[in-house]
């Protein structure tokens, strides 16, 4: 009976009865393709979006593990991904192979490339362009503009970190001449 019901569980969000067919016992399944664990770890899909992935602990850790430098950057990267990917499920899969360091002329670090990507810039953007992009992005999610918006606050924080990475890199380049 419950085995037969499973085939009805395709689609998003995925739900299934847990241990019984009673409505009250329904649990949400992990959004990772093919995973049958309960998805009880929400992960934001994009900045300023209330939408969440719901992963099991293992896949939430996998999702988060890709972001070890910028707190909150996964949201911005997810935004960039959603611009280029139409399918949500396919988006997560391809994002696992996303190569930050692949672009650019090789003179920038992977962190700089990530920061540029977050600001929506190419690898050859000069610092004036960086400053302009950062101001525009930060303005959109500034706490004064979106008070009490947790997602906006995190996006704002990510932009600050990205700008700081690029500013320090610019200074290092100037010292070197
Ligand atoms: Zn899972």
JSON list of C-alpha atoms and ligand atoms in Angstrom, two decimals:
[
{"chain": "A", "resi": 1, "resn": "UNK", "atom": "CA", "xyz": [0.00, 0.00, 0.00]},
{"chain": "A", "resi": 2, "resn": "UNK", "atom": "CA", "xyz": [2.61, 2.54, 1.04]},
{"chain": "A", "resi": 3, "resn": "UNK", "atom": "CA", "xyz": [4.93, 1.19, -1.64]},
{"chain": "A", "resi": 4, "resn": "UNK", "atom": "CA", "xyz": [2.29, 1.91, -4.28]},
{"chain": "A", "resi": 5, "resn": "UNK", "atom": "CA", "xyz": [1.80, 5.44, -2.94]},
{"chain": "A", "resi": 6, "resn": "UNK", "atom": "CA", "xyz": [5.42, 6.33, -3.45]},
{"chain": "A", "resi": 7, "resn": "UNK", "atom": "CA", "xyz": [5.02, 6.73, -7.17]},
{"chain": "A", "resi": 8, "resn": "UNK", "atom": "CA", "xyz": [2.63, 9.59, -6.47]},
{"chain": "A", "resi": 9, "resn": "UNK", "atom": "CA", "xyz": [5.28, 11.46, -4.54]},
{"chain": "A", "resi": 10, "resn": "UNK", "atom": "CA", "xyz": [7.11, 12.95, -7.53]},
{"chain": "A", "resi": 11, "resn": "UNK", "atom": "CA", "xyz": [7.15, 16.68, -7.92]},
{"chain": "A", "resi": 12, "resn": "UNK", "atom": "CA", "xyz": [8.15, 19.55, -5.68]},
{"chain": "A", "resi": 13, "resn": "UNK", "atom": "CA", "xyz": [7.88, 19.73, -2.77]},
{"chain": "A", "resi": 14, "resn": "UNK", "atom": "CA", "xyz": [8.14, 16.02, -2.16]},
{"chain": "A", "resi": 15, "resn": "UNK", "atom": "CA", "xyz": [6.14, 14.59, 0.67]},
{"chain": "A", "resi": 16, "resn": "UNK", "atom": "CA", "xyz": [5.34, 11.15, 1.89]},
{"chain": "A", "resi": 17, "resn": "UNK", "atom": "CA", "xyz": [3.69, 9.50, 4.83]},
{"chain": "A", "resi": 18, "resn": "UNK", "atom": "CA", "xyz": [6.24, 8.50, 7.41]},
{"chain": "A", "resi": 19, "resn": "UNK", "atom": "CA", "xyz": [5.50, 5.12, 8.95]},
{"chain": "A", "resi": 20, "resn": "UNK", "atom": "CA", "xyz": [1.80, 5.49, 8.34]},
{"chain": "A", "resi": 21, "resn": "UNK", "atom": "CA", "xyz": [-0.66, 6.97, 5.91]},
{"chain": "A", "resi": 22, "resn": "UNK", "atom": "CA", "xyz": [-2.08, 9.50, 8.35]},
{"chain": "A", "resi": 23, "resn": "UNK", "atom": "CA", "xyz": [-1.88, 13.11, 7.23]},
{"chain": "A", "resi": 24, "resn": "UNK", "atom": "CA", "xyz": [-0.38, 14.23, 10.52]},
{"chain": "A", "resi": 25, "resn": "UNK", "atom": "CA", "xyz": [2.65, 11.99, 10.07]},
{"chain": "A", "resi": 26, "resn": "UNK", "atom": "CA", "xyz": [3.68, 13.36, 6.68]},
{"chain": "A", "resi": 27, "resn": "UNK", "atom": "CA", "xyz": [7.29, 14.38, 6.33]},
{"chain": "A", "resi": 28, "resn": "UNK", "atom": "CA", "xyz": [8.98, 16.38, 3.65]},
{"chain": "A", "resi": 29, "resn": "UNK", "atom": "CA", "xyz": [11.61, 14.50, 1.64]},
{"chain": "A", "resi": 30, "resn": "UNK", "atom": "CA", "xyz": [15.12, 15.70, 0.93]},
{"chain": "A", "resi": 31, "resn": "UNK", "atom": "CA", "xyz": [15.17, 17.78, -2.29]},
{"chain": "A", "resi": 32, "resn": "UNK", "atom": "CA", "xyz": [18.36, 16.17, -3.50]},
{"chain": "A", "resi": 33, "resn": "UNK", "atom": "CA", "xyz": [17.48, 14.12, -6.54]},
{"chain": "A", "resi": 34, "resn": "UNK", "atom": "CA", "xyz": [16.88, 10.47, -5.67]},
{"chain": "A", "resi": 35, "resn": "UNK", "atom": "CA", "xyz": [17.26, 10.90, -1.91]},
{"chain": "A", "resi": 36, "resn": "UNK", "atom": "CA", "xyz": [14.59, 9.27, 0.26]},
{"chain": "A", "resi": 37, "resn": "UNK", "atom": "CA", "xyz": [15.61, 10.74, 3.62]},
{"chain": "A", "resi": 38, "resn": "UNK", "atom": "CA", "xyz": [13.39, 13.27, 5.39]},
{"chain": "A", "resi": 39, "resn": "UNK", "atom": "CA", "xyz": [14.39, 16.79, 4.35]},
{"chain": "A", "resi": 40, "resn": "UNK", "atom": "CA", "xyz": [14.50, 18.71, 7.61]},
{"chain": "A", "resi": 41, "resn": "UNK", "atom": "CA", "xyz": [17.43, 21.06, 6.94]},
{"chain": "A", "resi": 42, "resn": "UNK", "atom": "CA", "xyz": [16.29, 24.19, 5.08]},
{"chain": "A", "resi": 43, "resn": "UNK", "atom": "CA", "xyz": [18.84, 25.88, 2.82]},
{"chain": "A", "resi": 44, "resn": "UNK", "atom": "CA", "xyz": [18.13, 29.17, 1.05]},
{"chain": "A", "resi": 45, "resn": "UNK", "atom": "CA", "xyz": [17.88, 29.06, -2.74]},
{"chain": "A", "resi": 46, "resn": "UNK", "atom": "CA", "xyz": [18.66, 32.69, -3.47]},
{"chain": "A", "resi": 47, "resn": "UNK", "atom": "CA", "xyz": [19.17, 36.03, -1.76]},
{"chain": "A", "resi": 48, "resn": "UNK", "atom": "CA", "xyz": [15.98, 37.90, -0.87]},
{"chain": "A", "resi": 49, "resn": "UNK", "atom": "CA", "xyz": [13.95, 34.79, -1.57]},
{"chain": "A", "resi": 50, "resn": "UNK", "atom": "CA", "xyz": [11.86, 32.97, 1.02]},
{"chain": "A", "resi": 51, "resn": "UNK", "atom": "CA", "xyz": [12.29, 29.81, -1.06]},
{"chain": "A", "resi": 52, "resn": "UNK", "atom": "CA", "xyz": [14.26, 27.03, 0.54]},
{"chain": "A", "resi": 53, "resn": "UNK", "atom": "CA", "xyz": [15.66, 23.70, -0.39]},
{"chain": "A", "resi": 54, "resn": "UNK", "atom": "CA", "xyz": [14.94, 21.05, 2.19]},
{"chain": "A", "resi": 55, "resn": "UNK", "atom": "CA", "xyz": [17.77, 18.59, 2.46]},
{"chain": "A", "resi": 56, "resn": "UNK", "atom": "CA", "xyz": [18.53, 15.71, 4.77]},
{"chain": "A", "resi": 57, "resn": "UNK", "atom": "CA", "xyz": [21.48, 16.35, 7.07]},
{"chain": "A", "resi": 58, "resn": "UNK", "atom": "CA", "xyz": [23.98, 14.69, 4.77]},
{"chain": "A", "resi": 59, "resn": "UNK", "atom": "CA", "xyz": [22.91, 16.63, 1.70]},
{"chain": "A", "resi": 60, "resn": "UNK", "atom": "CA", "xyz": [22.57, 19.89, 3.63]},
{"chain": "A", "resi": 61, "resn": "UNK", "atom": "CA", "xyz": [26.18, 19.42, 4.72]},
{"chain": "A", "resi": 62, "resn": "UNK", "atom": "CA", "xyz": [27.17, 18.66, 1.13]},
{"chain": "A", "resi": 63, "resn": "UNK", "atom": "CA", "xyz": [25.34, 21.75, -0.08]},
{"chain": "A", "resi": 64, "resn": "UNK", "atom": "CA", "xyz": [26.93, 23.96, 2.54]},
{"chain": "A", "resi": 65, "resn": "UNK", "atom": "CA", "xyz": [30.40, 22.46, 2.29]},
{"chain": "A", "resi": 66, "resn": "UNK", "atom": "CA", "xyz": [30.93, 24.14, -1.05]},
{"chain": "A", "resi": 67, "resn": "UNK", "atom": "CA", "xyz": [30.92, 27.50, 0.75]},
{"chain": "A", "resi": 68, "resn": "UNK", "atom": "CA", "xyz": [33.75, 27.62, 3.19]},
{"chain": "A", "resi": 69, "resn": "UNK", "atom": "CA", "xyz": [34.90, 31.18, 2.70]},
{"chain": "A", "resi": 70, "resn": "UNK", "atom": "CA", "xyz": [31.95, 33.55, 2.34]},
{"chain": "A", "resi": 71, "resn": "UNK", "atom": "CA", "xyz": [29.18, 33.23, 4.83]},
{"chain": "A", "resi": 72, "resn": "UNK", "atom": "CA", "xyz": [25.94, 33.56, 2.92]},
{"chain": "A", "resi": 73, "resn": "UNK", "atom": "CA", "xyz": [27.53, 33.35, -0.49]},
{"chain": "A", "resi": 74, "resn": "UNK", "atom": "CA", "xyz": [25.68, 30.19, -1.37]},
{"chain": "A", "resi": 75, "resn": "UNK", "atom": "CA", "xyz": [22.57, 32.31, -1.71]},
{"chain": "A", "resi": 76, "resn": "UNK", "atom": "CA", "xyz": [24.12, 34.67, -4.20]},
{"chain": "A", "resi": 77, "resn": "UNK", "atom": "CA", "xyz": [25.64, 31.82, -6.13]},
{"chain": "A", "resi": 78, "resn": "UNK", "atom": "CA", "xyz": [22.26, 30.16, -6.17]},
{"chain": "A", "resi": 79, "resn": "UNK", "atom": "CA", "xyz": [20.84, 33.35, -7.61]},
{"chain": "A", "resi": 80, "resn": "UNK", "atom": "CA", "xyz": [23.44, 33.36, -10.37]},
{"chain": "A", "resi": 81, "resn": "UNK", "atom": "CA", "xyz": [22.70, 29.73, -11.00]},
{"chain": "A", "resi": 82, "resn": "UNK", "atom": "CA", "xyz": [18.96, 30.28, -11.20]},
{"chain": "A", "resi": 83, "resn": "UNK", "atom": "CA", "xyz": [19.52, 32.94, -13.83]},
{"chain": "A", "resi": 84, "resn": "UNK", "atom": "CA", "xyz": [21.26, 30.41, -16.04]},
{"chain": "A", "resi": 85, "resn": "UNK", "atom": "CA", "xyz": [19.39, 27.26, -15.14]},
{"chain": "A", "resi": 86, "resn": "UNK", "atom": "CA", "xyz": [15.72, 26.68, -15.75]},
{"chain": "A", "resi": 87, "resn": "UNK", "atom": "CA", "xyz": [15.34, 23.45, -13.83]},
{"chain": "A", "resi": 88, "resn": "UNK", "atom": "CA", "xyz": [15.77, 23.61, -10.08]},
{"chain": "A", "resi": 89, "resn": "UNK", "atom": "CA", "xyz": [16.80, 20.02, -9.67]},
{"chain": "A", "resi": 90, "resn": "UNK", "atom": "CA", "xyz": [19.23, 20.18, -12.57]},
{"chain": "A", "resi": 91, "resn": "UNK", "atom": "CA", "xyz": [20.50, 23.44, -11.11]},
{"chain": "A", "resi": 92, "resn": "UNK", "atom": "CA", "xyz": [21.66, 21.85, -7.93]},
{"chain": "A", "resi": 93, "resn": "UNK", "atom": "CA", "xyz": [23.33, 19.01, -9.79]},
{"chain": "A", "resi": 94, "resn": "UNK", "atom": "CA", "xyz": [25.28, 21.24, -12.16]},
{"chain": "A", "resi": 95, "resn": "UNK", "atom": "CA", "xyz": [26.14, 23.65, -9.37]},
{"chain": "A", "resi": 96, "resn": "UNK", "atom": "CA", "xyz": [28.22, 20.91, -7.80]},
{"chain": "A", "resi": 97, "resn": "UNK", "atom": "CA", "xyz": [30.55, 21.22, -10.78]},
{"chain": "A", "resi": 98, "resn": "UNK", "atom": "CA", "xyz": [30.52, 24.99, -10.84]},
{"chain": "A", "resi": 99, "resn": "UNK", "atom": "CA", "xyz": [34.07, 26.26, -11.33]},
{"chain": "A", "resi": 100, "resn": "UNK", "atom": "CA", "xyz": [34.79, 29.65, -9.87]},
{"chain": "A", "resi": 101, "resn": "UNK", "atom": "CA", "xyz": [38.43, 29.59, -10.81]},
{"chain": "A", "resi": 102, "resn": "UNK", "atom": "CA", "xyz": [37.82, 28.64, -14.41]},
{"chain": "A", "resi": 103, "resn": "UNK", "atom": "CA", "xyz": [37.25, 32.19, -15.65]},
{"chain": "A", "resi": 104, "resn": "UNK", "atom": "CA", "xyz": [39.58, 35.17, -15.72]},
{"chain": "A", "resi": 105, "resn": "UNK", "atom": "CA", "xyz": [43.13, 35.61, -16.93]},
{"chain": "A", "resi": 106, "resn": "UNK", "atom": "CA", "xyz": [44.78, 33.69, -14.09]},
{"chain": "A", "resi": 107, "resn": "UNK", "atom": "CA", "xyz": [45.96, 36.80, -12.24]},
{"chain": "A", "resi": 108, "resn": "UNK", "atom": "CA", "xyz": [43.07, 36.61, -9.80]},
{"chain": "A", "resi": 109, "resn": "UNK", "atom": "CA", "xyz": [42.63, 34.14, -6.96]},
{"chain": "A", "resi": 110, "resn": "UNK", "atom": "CA", "xyz": [39.65, 31.81, -6.68]},
{"chain": "A", "resi": 111, "resn": "UNK", "atom": "CA", "xyz": [38.34, 33.99, -3.86]},
{"chain": "A", "resi": 112, "resn": "UNK", "atom": "CA", "xyz": [38.53, 37.08, -6.05]},
{"chain": "A", "resi": 113, "resn": "UNK", "atom": "CA", "xyz": [36.72, 35.27, -8.83]},
{"chain": "A", "resi": 114, "resn": "UNK", "atom": "CA", "xyz": [34.00, 34.24, -6.40]},
{"chain": "A", "resi": 115, "resn": "UNK", "atom": "CA", "xyz": [33.68, 37.80, -5.18]},
{"chain": "A", "resi": 116, "resn": "UNK", "atom": "CA", "xyz": [33.47, 39.13, -8.74]},
{"chain": "A", "resi": 117, "resn": "UNK", "atom": "CA", "xyz": [30.87, 36.54, -9.62]},
{"chain": "A", "resi": 118, "resn": "UNK", "atom": "CA", "xyz": [28.83, 37.52, -6.60]},
{"chain": "A", "resi": 119, "resn": "UNK", "atom": "CA", "xyz": [28.88, 41.14, -7.76]},
{"chain": "A", "resi": 120, "resn": "UNK", "atom": "CA", "xyz": [27.90, 40.05, -11.25]},
{"chain": "A", "resi": 121, "resn": "UNK", "atom": "CA", "xyz": [31.22, 41.07, -12.79]},
{"chain": "A", "resi": 122, "resn": "UNK", "atom": "CA", "xyz": [33.67, 39.55, -15.24]},
{"chain": "A", "resi": 123, "resn": "UNK", "atom": "CA", "xyz": [37.20, 38.53, -14.31]},
{"chain": "A", "resi": 124, "resn": "UNK", "atom": "CA", "xyz": [38.72, 41.60, -15.97]},
{"chain": "A", "resi": 125, "resn": "UNK", "atom": "CA", "xyz": [36.62, 44.19, -14.10]},
{"chain": "A", "resi": 126, "resn": "UNK", "atom": "CA", "xyz": [38.73, 47.07, -12.74]},
{"chain": "A", "resi": 127, "resn": "UNK", "atom": "CA", "xyz": [38.38, 48.34, -9.20]},
{"chain": "A", "resi": 128, "resn": "UNK", "atom": "CA", "xyz": [36.21, 51.32, -10.15]},
{"chain": "A", "resi": 129, "resn": "UNK", "atom": "CA", "xyz": [33.72, 48.89, -11.70]},
{"chain": "A", "resi": 130, "resn": "UNK", "atom": "CA", "xyz": [33.90, 46.73, -8.59]},
{"chain": "A", "resi": 131, "resn": "UNK", "atom": "CA", "xyz": [33.15, 49.72, -6.37]},
{"chain": "A", "resi": 132, "resn": "UNK", "atom": "CA", "xyz": [30.19, 50.74, -8.50]},
{"chain": "A", "resi": 133, "resn": "UNK", "atom": "CA", "xyz": [28.72, 47.23, -8.63]},
{"chain": "A", "resi": 134, "resn": "UNK", "atom": "CA", "xyz": [29.20, 46.73, -4.90]},
{"chain": "A", "resi": 135, "resn": "UNK", "atom": "CA", "xyz": [27.46, 50.03, -4.06]},
{"chain": "A", "resi": 136, "resn": "UNK", "atom": "CA", "xyz": [24.51, 49.20, -6.31]},
{"chain": "A", "resi": 137, "resn": "UNK", "atom": "CA", "xyz": [24.13, 45.65, -4.96]},
{"chain": "A", "resi": 138, "resn": "UNK", "atom": "CA", "xyz": [24.56, 46.61, -1.32]},
{"chain": "A", "resi": 139, "resn": "UNK", "atom": "CA", "xyz": [22.00, 49.39, -1.71]},
{"chain": "A", "resi": 140, "resn": "UNK", "atom": "CA", "xyz": [19.33, 46.92, -2.79]},
{"chain": "A", "resi": 141, "resn": "UNK", "atom": "CA", "xyz": [19.66, 44.82, 0.34]},
{"chain": "A", "resi": 142, "resn": "UNK", "atom": "CA", "xyz": [20.79, 47.48, 2.82]},
{"chain": "A", "resi": 143, "resn": "UNK", "atom": "CA", "xyz": [19.29, 47.03, 6.31]},
{"chain": "A", "resi": 144, "resn": "UNK", "atom": "CA", "xyz": [17.85, 50.56, 6.05]},
{"chain": "A", "resi": 145, "resn": "UNK", "atom": "CA", "xyz": [16.00, 49.55, 2.88]},
{"chain": "A", "resi": 146, "resn": "UNK", "atom": "CA", "xyz": [14.94, 46.10, 4.11]},
{"chain": "A", "resi": 147, "resn": "UNK", "atom": "CA", "xyz": [14.72, 46.27, 7.88]},
{"chain": "A", "resi": 148, "resn": "UNK", "atom": "CA", "xyz": [14.18, 42.93, 9.56]},
{"chain": "A", "resi": 149, "resn": "UNK", "atom": "CA", "xyz": [14.77, 40.99, 6.35]},
{"chain": "A", "resi": 150, "resn": "UNK", "atom": "CA", "xyz": [17.10, 38.17, 7.32]},
{"chain": "A", "resi": 151, "resn": "UNK", "atom": "CA", "xyz": [17.87, 37.10, 3.75]},
{"chain": "A", "resi": 152, "resn": "UNK", "atom": "CA", "xyz": [18.64, 40.66, 2.74]},
{"chain": "A", "resi": 153, "resn": "UNK", "atom": "CA", "xyz": [20.91, 41.05, 5.76]},
{"chain": "A", "resi": 154, "resn": "UNK", "atom": "CA", "xyz": [22.85, 37.94, 4.79]},
{"chain": "A", "resi": 155, "resn": "UNK", "atom": "CA", "xyz": [23.14, 39.05, 1.17]},
{"chain": "A", "resi": 156, "resn": "UNK", "atom": "CA", "xyz": [24.32, 42.45, 2.36]},
{"chain": "A", "resi": 157, "resn": "UNK", "atom": "CA", "xyz": [26.96, 40.75, 4.52]},
{"chain": "A", "resi": 158, "resn": "UNK", "atom": "CA", "xyz": [28.11, 38.64, 1.56]},
{"chain": "A", "resi": 159, "resn": "UNK", "atom": "CA", "xyz": [28.51, 41.74, -0.61]},
{"chain": "A", "resi": 160, "resn": "UNK", "atom": "CA", "xyz": [30.57, 43.39, 2.14]},
{"chain": "A", "resi": 161, "resn": "UNK", "atom": "CA", "xyz": [32.87, 40.40, 2.34]},
{"chain": "A", "resi": 162, "resn": "UNK", "atom": "CA", "xyz": [33.19, 40.23, -1.45]},
{"chain": "A", "resi": 163, "resn": "UNK", "atom": "CA", "xyz": [34.07, 43.90, -1.64]},
{"chain": "A", "resi": 164, "resn": "UNK", "atom": "CA", "xyz": [36.61, 43.54, 1.14]},
{"chain": "A", "resi": 165, "resn": "UNK", "atom": "CA", "xyz": [38.30, 40.62, -0.63]},
{"chain": "A", "resi": 166, "resn": "UNK", "atom": "CA", "xyz": [38.57, 42.63, -3.84]},
{"chain": "A", "resi": 167, "resn": "UNK", "atom": "CA", "xyz": [39.70, 45.81, -2.09]},
{"chain": "A", "resi": 168, "resn": "UNK", "atom": "CA", "xyz": [42.51, 43.99, -0.29]},
{"chain": "A", "resi": 169, "resn": "UNK", "atom": "CA", "xyz": [43.54, 42.25, -3.50]},
{"chain": "A", "resi": 170, "resn": "UNK", "atom": "CA", "xyz": [43.65, 45.62, -5.24]},
{"chain": "A", "resi": 171, "resn": "UNK", "atom": "CA", "xyz": [45.89, 47.00, -2.49]},
{"chain": "A", "resi": 172, "resn": "UNK", "atom": "CA", "xyz": [48.24, 44.06, -2.74]},
{"chain": "A", "resi": 173, "resn": "UNK", "atom": "CA", "xyz": [48.51, 44.62, -6.48]},
{"chain": "A", "resi": 174, "resn": "UNK", "atom": "CA", "xyz": [49.28, 48.30, -5.96]},
{"chain": "A", "resi": 175, "resn": "UNK", "atom": "CA", "xyz": [52.08, 47.53, -3.50]},
{"chain": "A", "resi": 176, "resn": "UNK", "atom": "CA", "xyz": [53.60, 45.12, -5.92]},
{"chain": "A", "resi": 177, "resn": "UNK", "atom": "CA", "xyz": [53.38, 47.71, -8.69]},
{"chain": "B", "resi": 1, "resn": "LIG", "atom": "ZN1", "xyz": [19.29, 13.76, 1.09]}
]
